[in-house]
Coordinates of C-alpha atoms and ligand atoms in Angstrom, one line a residue:
X148 CA -0.1 0.3 0.1
X149 CA 2.9 2.4 1.1
X150 CA 5.2 1.3 -1.8
X151 CA 1.7 2.1 -4.7
X152 CA 1.2 5.9 -3.3
X153 CA 4.9 6.6 -3.1
X154 CA 4.4 5.0 -6.8
X155 CA 1.5 7.4 -7.8
X156 CA 3.5 10.3 -6.2
X157 CA 6.7 9.4 -8.3
X158 CA 4.3 9.6 -11.6
X159 CA 2.8 12.5 -10.7
X160 CA 5.6 14.3 -10.2
X161 CA 6.9 13.4 -13.3
X162 CA 3.5 13.9 -15.3
X163 CA 3.8 17.2 -13.9
X164 CA 7.3 18.0 -14.8
X165 CA 6.5 17.0 -18.0
X166 CA 3.6 18.9 -17.9
X167 CA 5.5 21.7 -17.4
X168 CA 8.5 21.2 -19.7
X169 CA 6.1 21.3 -22.5
X170 CA 4.9 24.6 -21.5
X171 CA 1.6 24.1 -19.4
X172 CA 1.2 26.2 -16.7
X173 CA -2.1 25.8 -14.9
X174 CA -4.3 22.6 -14.5
X175 CA -7.9 23.2 -14.7
X176 CA -9.5 20.2 -12.3
X177 CA -13.5 20.3 -13.8
X178 CA -16.2 18.0 -11.4
X179 CA -19.8 18.8 -13.2
X180 CA -22.6 19.5 -10.5
X181 CA -26.2 18.0 -10.3
X182 CA -27.0 20.9 -12.5
X183 CA -25.4 20.0 -15.6
X184 CA -22.3 22.9 -15.3
X185 CA -18.6 21.8 -15.3
X186 CA -17.6 24.2 -11.9
X187 CA -13.6 24.3 -11.7
X188 CA -10.2 24.8 -9.3
X189 CA -6.9 25.1 -11.1
X190 CA -3.7 24.6 -10.1
X191 CA 0.1 25.8 -11.3
X192 CA 1.1 22.6 -13.3
X193 CA 4.1 22.3 -10.7
X194 CA 1.1 21.9 -8.2
X195 CA -0.5 18.8 -10.0
X196 CA 1.6 16.0 -8.2
X197 CA 0.6 18.3 -4.8
X198 CA -3.0 17.6 -5.3
X199 CA -2.7 14.8 -6.1
X200 CA -0.9 13.6 -3.6
X201 CA -3.9 15.5 -1.0
X202 CA -6.6 16.3 -3.2
X203 CA -7.8 20.6 -3.9
X204 CA -10.6 22.6 -1.4
X205 CA -14.0 22.8 -2.7
X206 CA -17.1 23.0 -0.7
X207 CA -19.8 20.8 -1.0
X208 CA -22.2 23.7 -1.3
X209 CA -22.0 23.2 -5.0
X210 CA -24.1 20.0 -4.9
X211 CA -26.8 22.4 -4.1
X212 CA -26.0 24.9 -6.5
X213 CA -28.5 26.1 -9.6
X214 CA -27.7 26.6 -13.2
X215 CA -27.7 30.2 -12.4
X216 CA -25.6 30.2 -9.7
X217 CA -28.2 30.4 -6.8
X218 CA -28.0 28.0 -3.8
X219 CA -30.5 25.6 -2.7
X220 CA -30.3 22.7 0.3
X221 CA -31.3 19.4 0.7
X222 CA -31.6 17.6 3.6
X223 CA -28.1 16.6 3.6
X224 CA -26.8 19.5 1.6
X225 CA -26.4 23.0 1.6
X226 CA -24.9 25.6 4.3
X227 CA -21.0 27.0 4.0
X228 CA -20.2 24.2 6.5
X229 CA -17.3 22.2 5.5
X230 CA -14.2 20.6 3.0
X231 CA -13.9 18.1 -0.2
X232 CA -11.2 17.1 -2.0
X233 CA -11.0 17.2 -5.2
X234 CA -9.0 14.8 -6.9
X235 CA -7.8 14.6 -10.2
X236 CA -7.5 11.5 -12.6
X237 CA -4.2 11.3 -13.4
X238 CA -4.7 9.2 -16.7
X239 CA -7.2 11.2 -18.1
X240 CA -4.7 14.7 -17.6
X241 CA -5.0 16.5 -21.1
X242 CA -3.3 19.6 -22.2
X243 CA -5.8 21.5 -24.3
X244 CA -5.1 22.5 -28.2
X245 CA -6.9 25.6 -28.0
X246 CA -6.2 27.0 -24.7
X247 CA -2.6 26.8 -24.9
X248 CA -0.7 26.5 -21.2
X249 CA -3.3 24.6 -20.3
X250 CA -4.3 20.9 -19.2
X251 CA -7.3 19.1 -18.0
X252 CA -8.3 16.8 -15.8
X253 CA -11.6 15.5 -14.7
X254 CA -11.5 14.6 -10.7
X255 CA -13.1 13.4 -8.5
X256 CA -14.5 14.4 -5.0
X257 CA -13.4 12.6 -1.2
X258 CA -14.3 14.5 2.5
X259 CA -11.2 15.1 4.3
X260 CA -10.9 12.2 5.6
X261 CA -10.4 9.9 2.5
X262 CA -13.9 9.0 2.4
X263 CA -15.8 9.2 -1.1
X264 CA -18.0 12.0 -1.2
X265 CA -21.6 10.2 -1.5
X266 CA -22.6 13.0 -3.8
X267 CA -19.3 12.6 -6.4
X268 CA -21.6 12.0 -9.8
X269 CA -18.6 10.6 -11.2
X270 CA -17.9 8.1 -8.2
X271 CA -21.6 6.8 -9.0
X272 CA -20.8 6.4 -12.5
X273 CA -17.8 4.2 -11.5
X274 CA -19.9 2.2 -9.4
X275 CA -23.2 1.1 -11.9
X276 CA -19.6 0.5 -14.2
X277 CA -18.5 -1.5 -11.4
X278 CA -21.7 -3.1 -10.3
X279 CA -22.7 -4.4 -14.5
X280 CA -19.3 -6.1 -14.4
X281 CA -20.1 -7.8 -11.1
X282 CA -23.2 -9.3 -13.3
X283 CA -20.3 -10.4 -16.2
X284 CA -21.9 -7.1 -18.3
X285 CA -19.1 -4.6 -20.4
X286 CA -21.2 -1.2 -21.6
X287 CA -19.9 0.9 -23.6
X288 CA -20.9 4.8 -24.0
X289 CA -20.8 7.4 -26.1
X290 CA -22.1 11.0 -26.6
X291 CA -23.4 13.4 -29.2
X292 CA -22.9 16.7 -28.9
X293 CA -24.7 19.2 -31.1
X294 CA -24.6 22.8 -30.6
X295 CA -25.4 26.2 -31.9
X296 CA -22.9 28.3 -33.0
X297 CA -23.6 32.7 -33.0
X298 CA -21.3 35.6 -33.5
X299 CA -19.8 37.1 -30.9
X300 CA -20.2 40.8 -31.2
X301 CA -16.7 42.7 -31.4
X302 CA -15.4 43.4 -28.0
X303 CA -18.0 41.6 -26.6
X304 CA -16.9 37.6 -26.1
X305 CA -18.8 36.7 -23.8
X306 CA -23.2 37.2 -23.6
X307 CA -24.2 40.9 -22.9
X308 CA -28.2 40.0 -21.9
X309 CA -30.9 37.8 -22.5
X310 CA -32.4 39.8 -25.1
X311 CA -29.4 40.0 -27.8
X312 CA -29.6 39.2 -30.9
X313 CA -28.2 36.0 -32.3
X314 CA -26.3 36.3 -35.3
X315 CA -24.7 33.3 -37.5
X316 CA -22.2 32.8 -38.3
X317 CA -23.2 31.0 -41.5
X318 CA -26.5 30.9 -43.2
X319 CA -26.1 27.6 -45.2
X320 CA -28.7 25.0 -45.1
X321 CA -30.0 22.6 -42.3
X322 CA -27.2 19.7 -43.3
X323 CA -26.0 21.5 -46.2
X324 CA -22.7 21.7 -47.3
X325 CA -22.5 25.6 -47.6
X326 CA -22.4 25.9 -43.7
X327 CA -19.2 23.5 -43.7
X328 CA -17.6 25.7 -46.5
X329 CA -18.7 28.9 -44.5
X330 CA -17.2 27.3 -41.6
X331 CA -14.5 25.3 -42.4
X332 CA -11.3 26.8 -41.0
X333 CA -13.1 26.7 -37.6
X334 CA -14.8 23.2 -37.9
X335 CA -10.9 22.2 -38.7
X336 CA -9.4 23.8 -36.1
X337 CA -12.5 22.2 -33.6
X338 CA -11.5 18.6 -35.1
X339 CA -8.1 19.1 -35.3
X340 CA -8.2 20.3 -31.4
X341 CA -9.9 17.3 -30.8
X342 CA -7.8 15.0 -32.6
X343 CA -4.5 16.1 -30.5
X344 CA -6.4 15.7 -27.7
X345 CA -6.9 12.1 -28.1
X346 CA -10.7 12.0 -29.3
X347 CA -11.3 9.3 -31.4
X348 CA -13.8 11.7 -33.3
X349 CA -15.9 9.8 -35.3
X350 CA -18.5 12.1 -37.6
X351 CA -19.0 16.2 -37.6
X352 CA -22.1 17.5 -39.8
X353 CA -24.2 20.6 -40.0
X354 CA -27.7 20.0 -38.0
X355 CA -31.0 21.3 -38.7
X356 CA -31.6 24.1 -36.1
X357 CA -30.0 27.9 -37.5
X358 CA -26.0 27.7 -35.9
X359 CA -26.0 24.0 -35.5
X360 CA -23.5 21.5 -35.8
X361 CA -23.2 18.2 -34.1
X362 CA -20.0 16.2 -33.9
X363 CA -19.6 12.9 -32.5
X364 CA -17.1 10.2 -30.9
X365 CA -15.9 6.7 -30.5
X366 CA -17.6 4.7 -28.0
X367 CA -15.5 4.0 -24.6
X368 CA -16.0 2.6 -20.9
X369 CA -18.8 4.7 -19.1
X370 CA -17.3 7.1 -17.2
X371 CA -14.3 8.1 -20.0
X372 CA -17.5 8.5 -22.2
X373 CA -18.9 11.3 -19.7
X374 CA -15.0 12.8 -19.1
X375 CA -15.2 12.7 -23.2
X376 CA -17.6 14.8 -23.1
X377 CA -16.9 17.0 -20.8
X378 CA -13.6 18.0 -23.0
X379 CA -15.5 17.9 -25.9
X380 CA -17.6 20.5 -24.9
X381 CA -15.1 23.0 -23.3
X382 CA -13.1 22.6 -25.9
X383 CA -15.3 23.5 -29.1
X384 CA -15.9 26.6 -26.9
X385 CA -12.6 27.6 -26.8
X386 CA -12.1 26.5 -30.5
X387 CA -15.1 28.7 -31.1
X388 CA -13.6 31.9 -28.5
X389 CA -10.3 31.7 -30.1
X390 CA -12.6 32.5 -33.8
X391 CA -14.5 35.5 -32.3
X392 CA -18.0 33.0 -31.9
X393 CA -20.3 31.8 -29.3
X394 CA -20.9 27.9 -28.8
X395 CA -24.6 27.0 -27.2
X396 CA -25.1 23.6 -26.1
X397 CA -28.4 24.8 -24.4
X398 CA -31.5 22.5 -24.5
X399 CA -33.3 25.2 -26.0
X400 CA -31.3 28.0 -27.8
X401 CA -34.5 29.6 -29.6
X402 CA -37.7 28.4 -27.7
X403 CA -39.8 26.9 -30.5
X404 CA -37.1 25.4 -32.7
X405 CA -35.3 22.3 -32.5
X406 CA -33.0 22.1 -29.8
X407 CA -29.5 21.0 -28.7
X408 CA -29.5 16.6 -28.1
X409 CA -26.8 15.1 -26.3
X410 CA -27.9 12.0 -27.0
X411 CA -26.6 9.4 -25.4
X412 CA -25.3 5.6 -27.8
X413 CA -24.6 2.3 -25.6
X414 CA -23.9 -1.5 -26.5
X415 CA -23.2 -4.5 -24.4
X416 CA -20.9 -7.1 -23.8
X417 CA -20.1 -10.2 -22.0
X418 CA -16.9 -11.5 -22.2
X419 CA -15.7 -9.0 -25.1
X420 CA -18.8 -10.3 -27.0
X421 CA -21.2 -7.8 -28.3
X422 CA -25.2 -9.0 -27.1
X423 CA -26.6 -7.1 -30.3
X424 CA -25.2 -9.9 -32.5
X425 CA -26.7 -12.7 -31.0
X426 CA -28.2 -15.9 -33.8
X427 CA -31.7 -16.0 -33.9
X428 CA -32.8 -13.7 -31.5
X429 CA -34.9 -10.8 -31.6
X430 CA -33.3 -7.7 -33.3
X431 CA -29.9 -10.1 -32.5
X432 CA -30.4 -8.9 -28.7
X433 CA -29.8 -11.5 -26.1
X434 CA -31.7 -11.7 -23.4
X435 CA -30.4 -9.3 -21.1
X436 CA -29.5 -6.5 -23.3
X437 CA -33.4 -6.8 -24.3
X438 CA -34.0 -6.9 -20.5
X439 CA -31.7 -4.3 -19.8
X440 CA -33.3 -1.8 -23.0
X441 CA -36.7 -2.5 -21.4
X442 CA -35.1 -2.1 -18.2
X443 CA -33.5 2.0 -19.6
X444 CA -37.3 2.4 -21.6
X445 CA -39.6 1.4 -18.6
X446 CA -36.9 3.9 -16.2
X447 CA -37.2 6.8 -18.7
X448 CA -39.5 8.8 -17.2
X449 CA -38.0 9.6 -13.8
X450 CA -34.4 9.3 -15.9
X451 CA -35.4 12.5 -17.6
X452 CA -35.2 13.8 -14.1
X453 CA -31.8 13.3 -15.2
X454 CA -30.7 13.7 -18.6
X455 CA -33.4 16.3 -18.8
X456 CA -33.1 18.8 -16.2
X457 CA -33.4 22.1 -16.3
X458 CA -37.2 23.9 -17.7
X459 CA -35.4 24.7 -20.8
X460 CA -35.3 20.9 -21.4
X461 CA -38.5 20.5 -21.5
X462 CA -39.2 23.4 -24.6
X463 CA -36.7 21.3 -26.2
X464 CA -38.8 18.0 -25.9
X465 CA -41.3 18.6 -28.4
X466 CA -42.9 15.8 -30.7
X467 CA -41.7 15.5 -34.5
X468 CA -38.5 17.1 -33.6
X469 CA -36.7 14.4 -33.5
X470 CA -36.0 14.5 -29.4
X471 CA -37.9 11.3 -29.0
X472 CA -40.6 13.0 -26.0
X473 CA -42.6 9.5 -26.3
X474 CA -41.7 6.5 -23.9
X475 CA -41.3 3.4 -27.2
X476 CA -38.9 2.2 -28.9
X477 CA -37.8 1.8 -32.6
X478 CA -35.3 0.4 -34.7
X479 CA -33.8 3.1 -36.8
X480 CA -36.6 5.5 -35.7
X481 CA -35.3 8.9 -35.0
X482 CA -39.0 9.4 -33.0
X483 CA -38.5 7.6 -31.0
X484 CA -37.4 7.4 -27.3
X485 CA -34.9 4.4 -27.7
X486 CA -33.9 3.9 -30.9
X487 CA -32.4 0.4 -31.8
X488 CA -29.3 0.6 -34.3
X489 CA -28.8 -2.5 -36.0
X490 CA -25.3 -1.6 -37.5
X491 CA -24.0 -3.7 -40.8
X492 CA -24.7 -7.0 -40.1
X493 CA -20.6 -8.2 -40.4
X494 CA -20.0 -5.3 -38.4
X495 CA -19.2 -7.1 -35.2
X496 CA -19.4 -4.1 -32.7
X497 CA -22.3 -2.3 -34.8
X498 CA -25.1 -2.7 -32.9
X499 CA -26.3 0.2 -30.1
X500 CA -29.3 1.7 -28.7
X501 CA -29.6 5.5 -28.6
X502 CA -31.5 7.3 -25.4
X503 CA -32.8 9.7 -27.5
X504 CA -34.1 12.4 -24.8
X505 CA -31.1 13.5 -22.5
X506 CA -29.7 17.1 -23.3
X507 CA -26.2 18.5 -22.4
X508 CA -27.9 20.5 -19.5
X509 CA -27.6 16.5 -17.7
X510 CA -24.4 15.6 -15.7
X511 CA -23.1 12.8 -18.2
X512 CA -21.6 10.9 -14.7
X513 CA -25.2 11.0 -13.8
X514 CA -26.7 10.3 -17.3
X515 CA -24.5 7.2 -17.1
X516 CA -24.7 5.9 -14.2
X517 CA -28.7 6.3 -13.7
X518 CA -29.4 4.5 -17.8
X519 CA -26.5 2.0 -16.7
X520 CA -28.6 1.3 -13.0
X521 CA -31.9 1.3 -14.9
X522 CA -30.6 -1.6 -16.9
X523 CA -29.5 -3.7 -14.5
X524 CA -33.3 -3.2 -13.2
X525 CA -34.7 -4.2 -16.1
X526 CA -31.9 -7.2 -16.1
X527 CA -33.1 -7.8 -12.5
X528 CA -36.8 -7.5 -12.9
X529 CA -36.7 -9.8 -15.6
X530 CA -38.1 -6.7 -18.1
X531 CA -39.5 -7.2 -21.3
X532 CA -39.1 -5.0 -24.2
X533 CA -42.2 -4.7 -25.8
X534 CA -43.8 -4.0 -29.5
X535 CA -40.9 -2.0 -31.5
X536 CA -42.7 1.1 -33.1
X537 CA -42.1 2.7 -36.5
X538 CA -43.3 6.0 -37.4
X539 CA -43.7 9.1 -36.1
X540 CA -45.9 8.3 -32.8
X541 CA -46.5 12.1 -32.2
X542 CA -48.3 12.3 -36.0
X543 CA -50.9 9.5 -34.6
X544 CA -54.3 10.9 -32.9
X545 CA -54.5 9.8 -29.4
X546 CA -57.0 7.0 -29.8
X547 CA -54.0 5.2 -31.5
X548 CA -51.3 5.7 -29.8
X549 CA -53.0 4.5 -26.9
X550 CA -54.4 1.4 -28.7
X551 CA -50.4 0.6 -29.0
X552 CA -49.6 1.7 -25.7
X553 CA -46.7 4.3 -26.3
X554 CA -47.1 7.0 -23.7
X555 CA -45.6 10.6 -24.1
X556 CA -42.5 11.4 -21.4
X557 CA -42.4 14.2 -18.8
X558 CA -44.1 17.2 -20.7
X559 CA -42.5 19.2 -17.8
X560 CA -40.1 19.3 -15.3
X561 CA -42.3 18.7 -12.4
X562 CA -43.4 15.8 -13.5
X563 CA -39.8 14.4 -14.3
X564 CA -38.7 14.7 -10.8
X565 CA -41.8 13.9 -9.2
X566 CA -40.9 10.5 -10.8
X567 CA -37.8 10.8 -9.9
X568 CA -38.7 10.7 -6.4
X569 CA -40.4 8.0 -7.0
X570 CA -38.2 5.6 -8.4
X571 CA -37.2 2.7 -5.6
X572 CA -34.0 1.5 -7.8
X573 CA -33.0 5.2 -8.5
X574 CA -33.2 6.3 -5.3
X575 CA -30.9 2.8 -3.9
X576 CA -28.6 3.3 -6.8
X577 CA -27.6 7.2 -6.2
X578 CA -28.0 6.3 -2.0
X579 CA -29.9 9.3 -0.5
X580 CA -27.2 12.2 -0.2
X581 CA -26.8 12.4 -4.1
X582 CA -30.9 11.4 -5.0
X583 CA -31.7 14.0 -2.2
X584 CA -29.2 16.9 -3.9
X585 CA -30.5 16.3 -7.4
X586 CA -34.4 16.4 -6.4
X587 CA -33.8 19.8 -4.6
X588 CA -31.9 21.5 -7.1
X589 CA -34.7 20.6 -9.7
X590 CA -37.1 21.7 -7.5
X591 CA -35.2 24.8 -7.2
X592 CA -35.3 25.5 -11.0
X593 CA -38.4 24.4 -11.3
X594 CA -39.6 27.0 -8.9
X595 CA -37.4 29.5 -10.2
X596 CA -38.4 29.4 -14.2
X597 CA -42.4 29.1 -12.5
X598 CA -43.7 32.4 -13.8
X599 CA -41.0 32.5 -16.7
X600 CA -42.2 32.3 -20.7
X601 CA -40.5 30.2 -23.2
X602 CA -38.5 32.9 -25.0
X603 CA -37.0 33.7 -21.2
X604 CA -36.2 30.7 -20.3
X605 CA -34.2 30.1 -23.5
X606 CA -32.6 33.2 -22.8
X607 CA -31.9 32.7 -19.5
X608 CA -30.1 28.8 -20.1
X609 CA -29.1 30.1 -23.5
X610 CA -25.4 29.9 -22.5
X611 CA -25.3 28.4 -19.3
X612 CA -23.7 25.1 -20.5
Ligands
LIG752 N1 -31.3 18.0 -32.4 C1 -32.6 17.2 -32.2 C2 -32.4 16.7 -30.3 O1 -33.0 17.6 -30.1 C3 -31.8 15.7 -32.9 C4 -31.1 15.8 -34.1 C5 -30.8 14.1 -34.4 O2 -31.5 13.3 -34.6 O3 -29.5 13.8 -34.1 O4 -32.2 15.6 -30.1
MG753 MG1 -27.7 15.4 -34.3

């Protein structure tokens, strides 16, 4: 034990020395709060080894921060007392291509005695990954990142006000090559920055809404997927700033328009073999994979309080906007909340599923952890996958939807939070402290925007994530 600690100290010192030699001055240690905002403490590069050994202080009150930086309280958290230690994950220290002189590392949170903080979202994600591993399951996950880019008025790199008009730097059509031509330097720099930071970019393309783009990255271990989406977002933000642009990852940039999703892709493996490639099984799904997906589908109303955590999320969640607002699944159905992707039959890793409903206001660590918890509960309770749906449930009449058993997912944060409050599997998985803190933040967000018009909610949250 003592020699392992000494080894780690030595590794941390060598890493700090390498960073300093590479011109890195500061290391940003991020963690994501329950409102989905990446909060940070930074240390000079030469302090990295000390930070890895003793942690960096940060108040536990951030667990009950809301997206407007107000502070609420839960039964266990809130108020000025106490301190936590942020421990950088040295395996993920990354020099930031668009922030010369800076490096980044995601952090885990412990108390001052060195015990895991019960509300640490990253450790929750790891616990759930380990729980799956104990059941012989390996999960590979990845988030899609959608964002809307606008021009920052000269001299105003930061937004100046809620009613500031949006000035798009590209005018080309949805999915059109024109947008790529108009922003080719910017998009090249985004791709390059991500690549040199070790992010495996799969695709980048213009999306539907004005100024909207999407990047998809390779899947990995669930904690890695959550770390990656934080790094991807901050990198896009940094490249945007360098181009005099701004990036909005908000669920609803303009109320009424197609919003930004942050879809979560997942695939299941046992002993290195995909459970989406089972011969003679319906849709190739091994029984455990079908039950896991059934569990996720069944838990979606409660999961929305994790994956769609802001009142702004519910501006995005409109039928026929590809946001997956009905509790159903379908094979390659982009209007189903859970889309099954079968992939090329000769691709052993081609099969996976996509939770379409989630957005980037979600804490990605909570999102992966809660989805795993729901899926494992599906396996434990032998949940069946219902029949898949084709077509857009939004264009069916109410009676036809009822006949097919298709239910609308919560249309408000209040409803989703009520479902999370009552979810026994998610309460058990998250533990009382984390579950209580998440709910307190959801209730505070609801109260804050209770009297606001849609436009005001979109404007107030446009630049928060
Ligand atoms: N922008 C859509 C959303 O709000 C998703 C579009 C797509 O299918 O990629 O989730
Ligand atoms: Mg998309």
